[in-house]
Coordinates of C-alpha atoms and ligand atoms in Angstrom, one line a residue:
X4 CA 0.0 0.0 0.0
X5 CA 1.5 3.3 -1.0
X6 CA 0.1 6.4 0.6
X7 CA -0.7 9.3 -1.6
X8 CA 2.5 11.5 -1.9
X9 CA 2.1 14.8 -0.3
X10 CA 1.1 17.7 -2.5
X11 CA -0.7 15.5 -5.0
X12 CA -4.4 15.1 -4.9
X13 CA -4.6 12.3 -2.4
X14 CA -7.5 10.3 -1.1
X15 CA -9.8 13.2 -1.7
X16 CA -9.4 14.4 -5.3
X17 CA -11.8 17.3 -4.9
X18 CA -12.4 19.6 -2.0
X19 CA -15.9 20.3 -0.9
X20 CA -18.3 21.9 -3.3
X21 CA -19.3 25.2 -1.9
X22 CA -20.9 28.1 -3.7
X23 CA -22.7 30.6 -1.5
X24 CA -24.7 32.0 -4.4
X25 CA -26.6 28.7 -4.8
X26 CA -30.2 28.7 -3.8
X27 CA -31.4 26.5 -1.0
X28 CA -32.6 23.5 -3.1
X29 CA -29.3 23.4 -4.9
X30 CA -27.3 23.6 -1.7
X31 CA -29.3 20.8 -0.2
X32 CA -28.3 18.6 -3.1
X33 CA -24.7 19.6 -3.6
X34 CA -23.3 21.7 -0.8
X35 CA -20.3 20.3 1.0
X36 CA -20.0 17.2 -1.3
X37 CA -16.5 15.7 -1.3
X38 CA -15.4 13.0 -3.7
X39 CA -12.6 10.5 -3.5
X40 CA -10.3 9.4 -6.3
X41 CA -13.2 7.2 -7.6
X42 CA -15.4 10.2 -8.3
X43 CA -18.4 8.5 -6.7
X44 CA -21.8 10.1 -7.4
X45 CA -23.4 9.5 -4.1
X46 CA -21.7 10.8 -0.9
X47 CA -19.4 8.1 0.5
X48 CA -19.7 6.8 4.0
X49 CA -16.1 7.1 5.4
X50 CA -16.7 4.5 8.0
X51 CA -13.3 5.0 9.6
X52 CA -12.4 6.2 13.1
X53 CA -8.8 7.2 12.1
X54 CA -6.6 8.3 9.2
X55 CA -3.2 7.0 8.1
X56 CA -0.3 9.5 7.9
X57 CA 2.3 9.1 5.2
X58 CA 5.1 9.8 7.7
X59 CA 5.8 10.6 11.3
X60 CA 6.5 14.1 10.3
X61 CA 3.1 14.3 8.6
X62 CA 1.4 13.1 11.7
X63 CA 3.2 15.7 13.8
X64 CA 2.3 18.4 11.3
X65 CA -1.4 17.4 11.3
X66 CA -1.5 17.4 15.1
X67 CA 0.0 20.9 15.2
X68 CA -2.6 22.2 12.7
X69 CA -4.7 20.1 10.4
X70 CA -5.2 21.4 6.9
X71 CA -8.7 22.3 5.7
X72 CA -9.5 18.8 4.4
X73 CA -7.4 16.8 6.9
X74 CA -8.7 14.7 9.7
X75 CA -7.2 13.1 12.8
X76 CA -9.9 11.1 14.6
X77 CA -13.6 10.7 13.9
X78 CA -14.6 12.0 17.4
X79 CA -13.8 15.5 16.0
X80 CA -13.7 15.1 12.2
X81 CA -14.6 12.7 9.5
X82 CA -15.2 13.4 5.7
X83 CA -18.8 12.2 5.7
X84 CA -19.6 14.1 8.9
X85 CA -17.9 17.2 7.5
X86 CA -20.0 17.0 4.3
X87 CA -23.1 17.1 6.5
X88 CA -21.7 20.0 8.7
X89 CA -20.9 22.1 5.6
X90 CA -24.3 21.4 4.1
X91 CA -26.4 22.4 7.1
X92 CA -24.2 25.4 7.9
X93 CA -24.9 26.7 4.3
X94 CA -28.6 26.2 4.8
X95 CA -28.7 27.9 8.2
X96 CA -26.4 30.7 7.0
X97 CA -23.7 30.2 9.6
X98 CA -19.9 29.9 9.0
X99 CA -19.6 26.4 10.4
X100 CA -21.4 23.6 12.2
X101 CA -20.6 20.7 14.5
X102 CA -22.6 17.5 14.2
X103 CA -23.5 15.6 17.4
X104 CA -24.8 12.2 18.4
X105 CA -28.3 13.5 19.2
X106 CA -30.3 16.7 19.5
X107 CA -29.6 16.6 23.2
X108 CA -25.9 16.3 22.7
X109 CA -26.2 19.5 20.6
X110 CA -28.2 21.4 23.2
X111 CA -26.0 20.4 26.1
X112 CA -22.8 20.8 24.0
X113 CA -23.8 24.3 22.9
X114 CA -24.5 25.4 26.4
X115 CA -21.9 23.6 28.6
X116 CA -19.1 24.3 26.2
X117 CA -19.4 28.1 26.7
X118 CA -20.6 28.3 30.3
X119 CA -18.8 28.1 33.6
X120 CA -19.7 28.4 37.3
X121 CA -21.0 31.8 38.2
X122 CA -22.5 32.5 34.7
X123 CA -26.1 33.6 34.3
X124 CA -28.5 32.2 31.7
X125 CA -32.0 33.3 30.8
X126 CA -34.3 30.7 29.3
X127 CA -37.9 30.4 28.2
X128 CA -39.9 28.1 30.5
X129 CA -41.7 26.1 27.8
X130 CA -39.0 23.6 26.8
X131 CA -38.6 20.1 25.6
X132 CA -38.3 18.0 28.7
X133 CA -34.7 17.1 28.2
X134 CA -33.8 20.7 27.5
X135 CA -35.4 21.7 30.7
X136 CA -33.4 19.0 32.5
X137 CA -30.1 20.5 31.1
X138 CA -31.1 24.0 32.2
X139 CA -32.8 23.3 35.5
X140 CA -30.7 20.3 36.8
X141 CA -27.4 20.1 35.0
X142 CA -26.3 23.7 34.6
X143 CA -27.4 24.7 38.1
X144 CA -25.6 21.7 39.6
X145 CA -22.3 23.2 38.2
X146 CA -23.0 26.7 39.6
X147 CA -24.7 28.4 36.6
X148 CA -27.6 30.6 37.5
X149 CA -30.7 30.2 35.4
X150 CA -33.7 32.5 35.2
X151 CA -36.8 31.2 33.5
X152 CA -39.2 33.5 31.7
X153 CA -42.4 33.3 29.8
X154 CA -40.9 33.2 26.3
X155 CA -43.8 35.1 24.7
X156 CA -43.5 38.0 27.2
X157 CA -40.8 40.5 26.0
X158 CA -41.1 42.4 29.3
X159 CA -40.0 39.3 31.2
X160 CA -37.0 38.9 28.9
X161 CA -36.1 42.6 29.4
X162 CA -36.3 42.2 33.2
X163 CA -34.3 39.0 33.3
X164 CA -31.4 39.9 31.0
X165 CA -29.0 41.9 33.0
X166 CA -25.4 43.1 32.3
X167 CA -23.2 40.1 32.6
X168 CA -25.9 37.6 31.4
X169 CA -23.9 35.1 29.4
X170 CA -26.5 33.4 27.2
X171 CA -30.2 33.2 26.5
X172 CA -31.8 30.0 25.4
X173 CA -35.2 29.2 23.9
X174 CA -37.1 27.0 21.5
X175 CA -38.5 29.4 18.9
X176 CA -41.8 27.5 18.8
X177 CA -42.8 25.7 22.0
X178 CA -43.7 22.1 22.4
X179 CA -46.6 21.1 22.4
X180 CA -48.6 24.4 22.4
X181 CA -46.8 26.1 19.5
X182 CA -46.2 29.5 21.1
X183 CA -43.6 31.5 19.3
X184 CA -40.7 33.4 20.7
X185 CA -39.9 36.5 18.7
X186 CA -36.3 35.8 17.7
X187 CA -35.5 39.3 16.5
X188 CA -36.9 41.1 19.6
X189 CA -35.3 38.7 22.1
X190 CA -31.9 38.8 20.3
X191 CA -32.0 42.6 20.5
X192 CA -32.6 42.4 24.2
X193 CA -29.9 39.8 24.7
X194 CA -27.3 41.6 22.6
X195 CA -28.0 44.8 24.5
X196 CA -26.5 43.1 27.6
X197 CA -23.8 41.2 25.6
X198 CA -25.5 37.8 25.9
X199 CA -25.1 35.0 23.3
X200 CA -28.4 33.9 21.7
X201 CA -28.9 30.1 21.4
X202 CA -32.0 29.0 19.6
X203 CA -33.3 25.4 19.5
X204 CA -35.2 25.7 16.2
X205 CA -36.4 22.1 15.7
X206 CA -40.1 23.0 15.4
X207 CA -39.4 25.7 12.8
X208 CA -37.3 23.3 10.7
X209 CA -34.1 24.5 8.9
X210 CA -36.3 25.4 5.9
X211 CA -38.5 27.9 7.7
X212 CA -35.7 29.1 10.0
X213 CA -34.2 32.5 9.4
X214 CA -32.9 32.6 13.0
X215 CA -29.4 33.9 12.1
X216 CA -30.7 36.7 9.9
X217 CA -33.1 37.5 12.8
X218 CA -30.2 37.8 15.3
X219 CA -29.5 34.3 16.8
X220 CA -25.9 33.6 17.3
X221 CA -26.1 29.8 17.7
X222 CA -28.8 27.5 16.2
X223 CA -29.2 23.9 17.3
X224 CA -31.3 21.2 15.7
X225 CA -32.2 17.7 16.6
X226 CA -31.6 16.2 13.2
X227 CA -33.6 13.2 14.4
X228 CA -36.7 15.2 13.3
X229 CA -37.2 16.8 9.9
X230 CA -33.6 16.5 8.7
X231 CA -33.6 12.7 8.8
X232 CA -37.3 12.9 8.1
X233 CA -37.9 9.2 8.1
X234 CA -37.4 8.4 11.8
X235 CA -34.3 6.3 11.4
X236 CA -31.5 7.8 13.3
X237 CA -30.7 10.1 16.2
X238 CA -28.6 13.1 15.5
X239 CA -28.0 16.8 16.3
X240 CA -26.1 19.8 15.1
X241 CA -24.8 23.1 16.4
X242 CA -24.5 25.9 13.9
X243 CA -22.6 29.1 14.6
X244 CA -19.5 31.2 13.8
X245 CA -16.3 29.5 13.0
X246 CA -14.7 30.9 16.1
X247 CA -17.6 29.5 18.3
X248 CA -17.8 26.1 16.5
X249 CA -14.1 25.3 16.2
X250 CA -12.9 27.4 19.1
X251 CA -15.5 26.6 21.8
X252 CA -17.7 23.7 20.8
X253 CA -15.2 21.5 19.0
X254 CA -12.7 21.3 21.9
X255 CA -15.5 20.5 24.3
X256 CA -17.2 17.9 22.1
X257 CA -13.9 16.4 21.1
X258 CA -13.0 15.6 24.7
X259 CA -16.5 14.7 26.0
X260 CA -17.4 12.4 23.1
X261 CA -20.9 13.4 21.8
X262 CA -20.0 13.5 18.1
X263 CA -22.1 12.2 15.2
X264 CA -21.1 8.9 13.6
X265 CA -20.2 8.8 9.9
X266 CA -23.1 6.5 9.1
X267 CA -25.6 8.8 10.8
X268 CA -24.1 11.8 8.9
X269 CA -24.7 9.9 5.6
X270 CA -28.3 9.3 6.6
X271 CA -28.7 13.0 7.4
X272 CA -27.0 14.1 4.1
X273 CA -29.5 12.0 2.2
X274 CA -32.3 13.5 4.3
X275 CA -31.2 17.0 3.4
X276 CA -31.6 16.4 -0.3
X277 CA -35.4 16.3 0.0
X278 CA -35.6 18.6 3.1
X279 CA -37.1 21.6 1.3
X280 CA -39.6 19.6 -0.7
X281 CA -40.7 17.6 2.4
X282 CA -41.0 20.6 4.8
X283 CA -43.1 22.6 2.3
X284 CA -45.3 19.6 1.5
X285 CA -45.8 18.9 5.2
X286 CA -46.5 22.5 6.0
X287 CA -49.1 22.7 3.2
X288 CA -50.8 19.6 4.5
X289 CA -50.7 20.9 8.1
X290 CA -52.4 24.1 7.0
X291 CA -55.2 22.1 5.2
X292 CA -55.6 19.8 8.2
X293 CA -55.8 22.8 10.6
X294 CA -58.4 24.5 8.4
X295 CA -60.5 21.3 8.3
X296 CA -60.4 20.9 12.1
X297 CA -60.9 24.5 13.0
X298 CA -64.4 25.2 14.3
X299 CA -65.2 21.5 14.9
X300 CA -67.5 21.4 17.9
X301 CA -65.7 18.3 19.3
X302 CA -62.6 20.4 19.7
X303 CA -62.2 23.2 22.3
X304 CA -59.2 24.7 20.4
X305 CA -57.1 24.2 17.3
X306 CA -53.5 25.6 17.5
X307 CA -51.7 26.2 14.3
X308 CA -49.4 29.2 13.8
X309 CA -50.6 29.4 10.2
X310 CA -54.3 30.0 11.2
X311 CA -55.5 33.6 11.6
X312 CA -56.9 32.5 14.9
X313 CA -53.4 31.9 16.3
X314 CA -52.6 34.9 18.5
X315 CA -49.1 35.1 16.9
X316 CA -50.1 34.4 13.3
X317 CA -48.4 37.7 12.2
X318 CA -45.2 36.8 14.0
X319 CA -45.3 33.3 12.4
X320 CA -45.6 34.8 9.0
X321 CA -42.8 37.2 9.6
X322 CA -40.5 34.8 11.4
X323 CA -41.0 31.6 9.4
X324 CA -43.0 32.5 6.3
X325 CA -45.1 29.5 7.1
X326 CA -47.3 27.9 9.8
X327 CA -44.9 25.0 10.1
X328 CA -45.5 21.3 10.1
X329 CA -46.9 20.8 13.6
X330 CA -50.4 21.4 15.0
X331 CA -52.1 20.8 18.3
X332 CA -55.8 20.5 19.3
X333 CA -57.8 20.0 22.4
X334 CA -60.5 17.3 22.4
X335 CA -63.6 18.1 24.5
X336 CA -64.1 15.3 26.9
X337 CA -60.5 15.1 28.1
X338 CA -58.2 12.1 28.4
X339 CA -60.8 9.4 27.7
X340 CA -62.1 11.1 24.6
X341 CA -58.5 11.8 23.5
X342 CA -57.5 8.2 23.9
X343 CA -60.6 6.9 22.0
X344 CA -59.7 9.4 19.2
X345 CA -56.1 8.2 19.0
X346 CA -57.0 4.5 19.1
X347 CA -59.4 4.9 16.2
X348 CA -56.7 6.4 13.9
X349 CA -55.5 4.1 11.1
X350 CA -53.0 6.1 9.0
X351 CA -51.7 8.4 11.8
X352 CA -49.5 6.6 14.2
X353 CA -49.3 7.0 18.0
X354 CA -45.7 7.9 18.8
X355 CA -43.6 10.8 20.1
X356 CA -41.2 11.7 17.3
X357 CA -41.9 14.6 14.9
X358 CA -40.9 15.7 11.5
X359 CA -41.3 12.2 10.2
X360 CA -42.7 11.3 6.7
X361 CA -45.3 9.3 8.7
X362 CA -47.9 11.5 10.5
X363 CA -47.7 11.1 14.3
X364 CA -50.1 11.9 17.2
X365 CA -48.9 12.4 20.7
X366 CA -50.8 12.8 23.9
X367 CA -48.3 15.1 25.8
X368 CA -50.1 14.9 29.2
X369 CA -49.5 11.2 29.6
X370 CA -46.2 10.7 27.6
X371 CA -43.7 13.5 26.7
X372 CA -44.8 15.8 29.6
X373 CA -46.1 13.1 31.9
X374 CA -43.7 13.9 34.7
X375 CA -44.5 17.6 35.0
X376 CA -46.4 18.5 38.1
X377 CA -50.1 19.2 37.3
X378 CA -49.7 22.9 38.1
X379 CA -46.9 23.3 35.5
X380 CA -48.9 21.4 32.9
X381 CA -51.7 23.9 33.5
X382 CA -49.3 26.8 33.1
X383 CA -48.0 25.3 29.8
X384 CA -51.5 24.6 28.5
X385 CA -51.0 20.8 28.5
X386 CA -54.6 19.8 29.1
X387 CA -55.9 16.2 29.4
X388 CA -57.5 16.5 25.9
X389 CA -54.5 18.0 24.2
X390 CA -53.2 16.2 21.1
X391 CA -50.0 17.1 19.2
X392 CA -50.0 16.2 15.5
X393 CA -46.8 16.1 13.4
X394 CA -48.1 16.1 9.8
X395 CA -46.2 13.8 7.5
X396 CA -46.1 13.3 3.8
X397 CA -49.3 11.4 3.3
X398 CA -52.1 13.0 1.2
X399 CA -53.8 15.7 3.2
X400 CA -57.3 14.4 2.3
X401 CA -56.5 11.0 3.6
X402 CA -55.2 12.5 6.8
X403 CA -58.3 14.6 7.2
X404 CA -60.5 11.5 6.7
X405 CA -58.5 9.6 9.3
X406 CA -58.8 12.5 11.8
X407 CA -62.6 12.7 11.1
X408 CA -62.9 8.9 11.7
X409 CA -61.0 9.4 15.0
X410 CA -63.3 12.2 16.1
X411 CA -66.4 10.2 15.2
X412 CA -65.1 7.4 17.6
X413 CA -65.1 9.8 20.6
Ligands
PLP518 C1 -36.4 16.1 19.9 C2 -36.0 17.4 20.4 C3 -34.8 17.6 21.1 C4 -33.9 16.4 21.4 O1 -33.4 15.8 20.2 P1 -32.9 14.2 20.2 O2 -32.4 14.0 18.9 O3 -34.1 13.4 20.6 O4 -31.8 14.1 21.3 C5 -34.4 18.8 21.5 N1 -35.2 19.9 21.3 C6 -36.4 19.8 20.7 C7 -37.2 21.0 20.5 C8 -36.8 18.6 20.2 O5 -38.0 18.5 19.5

């Protein structure tokens, strides 16, 4: 075996394809692609933990400073993973990205990598359960002070962000009641005191996210959701400036071990190819489902940010240009009626993922948010009849018929 002589196009005959003028759909197909000497069409899975150096001197040089397309160990760099990082960074509009083993590795990595004992963080209260655990249990255990606010209330953000606040964190659309946090307004408040803005934008999807243009400094995704889009693999990603990603996040992730595997990155790369088409089709179907359900006497409320009745419909249009792919509705009759409804569904599956090609219903009060005290469920609007629906890629008419059959079974 002769290693590629240095200076010649070695294992990778072409650097990553990157053209910032490309439009989203083109970027989703081509951005970041790297090809080996075989010129393979599809992105290769570099299922390798390490890389062979042509000499001891080359190994030394790479450990001092790796070149732009050089890797050392898959925990902090692999060609397939880097393709995915380059592609998602282009879509999000950030300089760089770091791919992680799950969405939670991304949330905890983004926060813990930059925080230390004595720092102050402000966070919205309506969070995904595990995000709440990171902020409420983990960070405070290590001496970080966390203030929780009602994410919708700008006055609360203004009061909580004080000079010295290190970071603010929020999910731009809350789970499961789909309340929006105004990214532009909260970023302005946070930047006024010098805080870094970290947004978990899963519910907005990377397609409807304009978080960076609206002021966010760091955007995290669970790629398990829309980016995979077929419910196959766990993954996550942190998007930000090159200084933040390579200077703050990478050293932390590299030593604590929450990186994405090359096989997962390959799944996510393939998911990205159809991400725009899928998110738009799902959002269109979600809007049709929401309109069909709105006003139904068996429901006490239908929550969809694309409906005029949503109290933040204007903000949704401004911030996302879409109502998104998720909706929620409250079944009159509470838990028993909600369960009868769910059990009667044929197409729509009972599960707790979202952003999948398969439509999914969730009963938050007894599953994802089961462990919250009743008082907190009430504060968050998680009533016994509340159903969360992640709209998939099925025909909207079939979904509406399935939902109607479910409602008839109440
Ligand atoms: C699913 C989800 C996460 C966690 O992602 P995993 O990939 O399951 O670890 C974090 N935040 C939000 C908003 C999510 O929906």
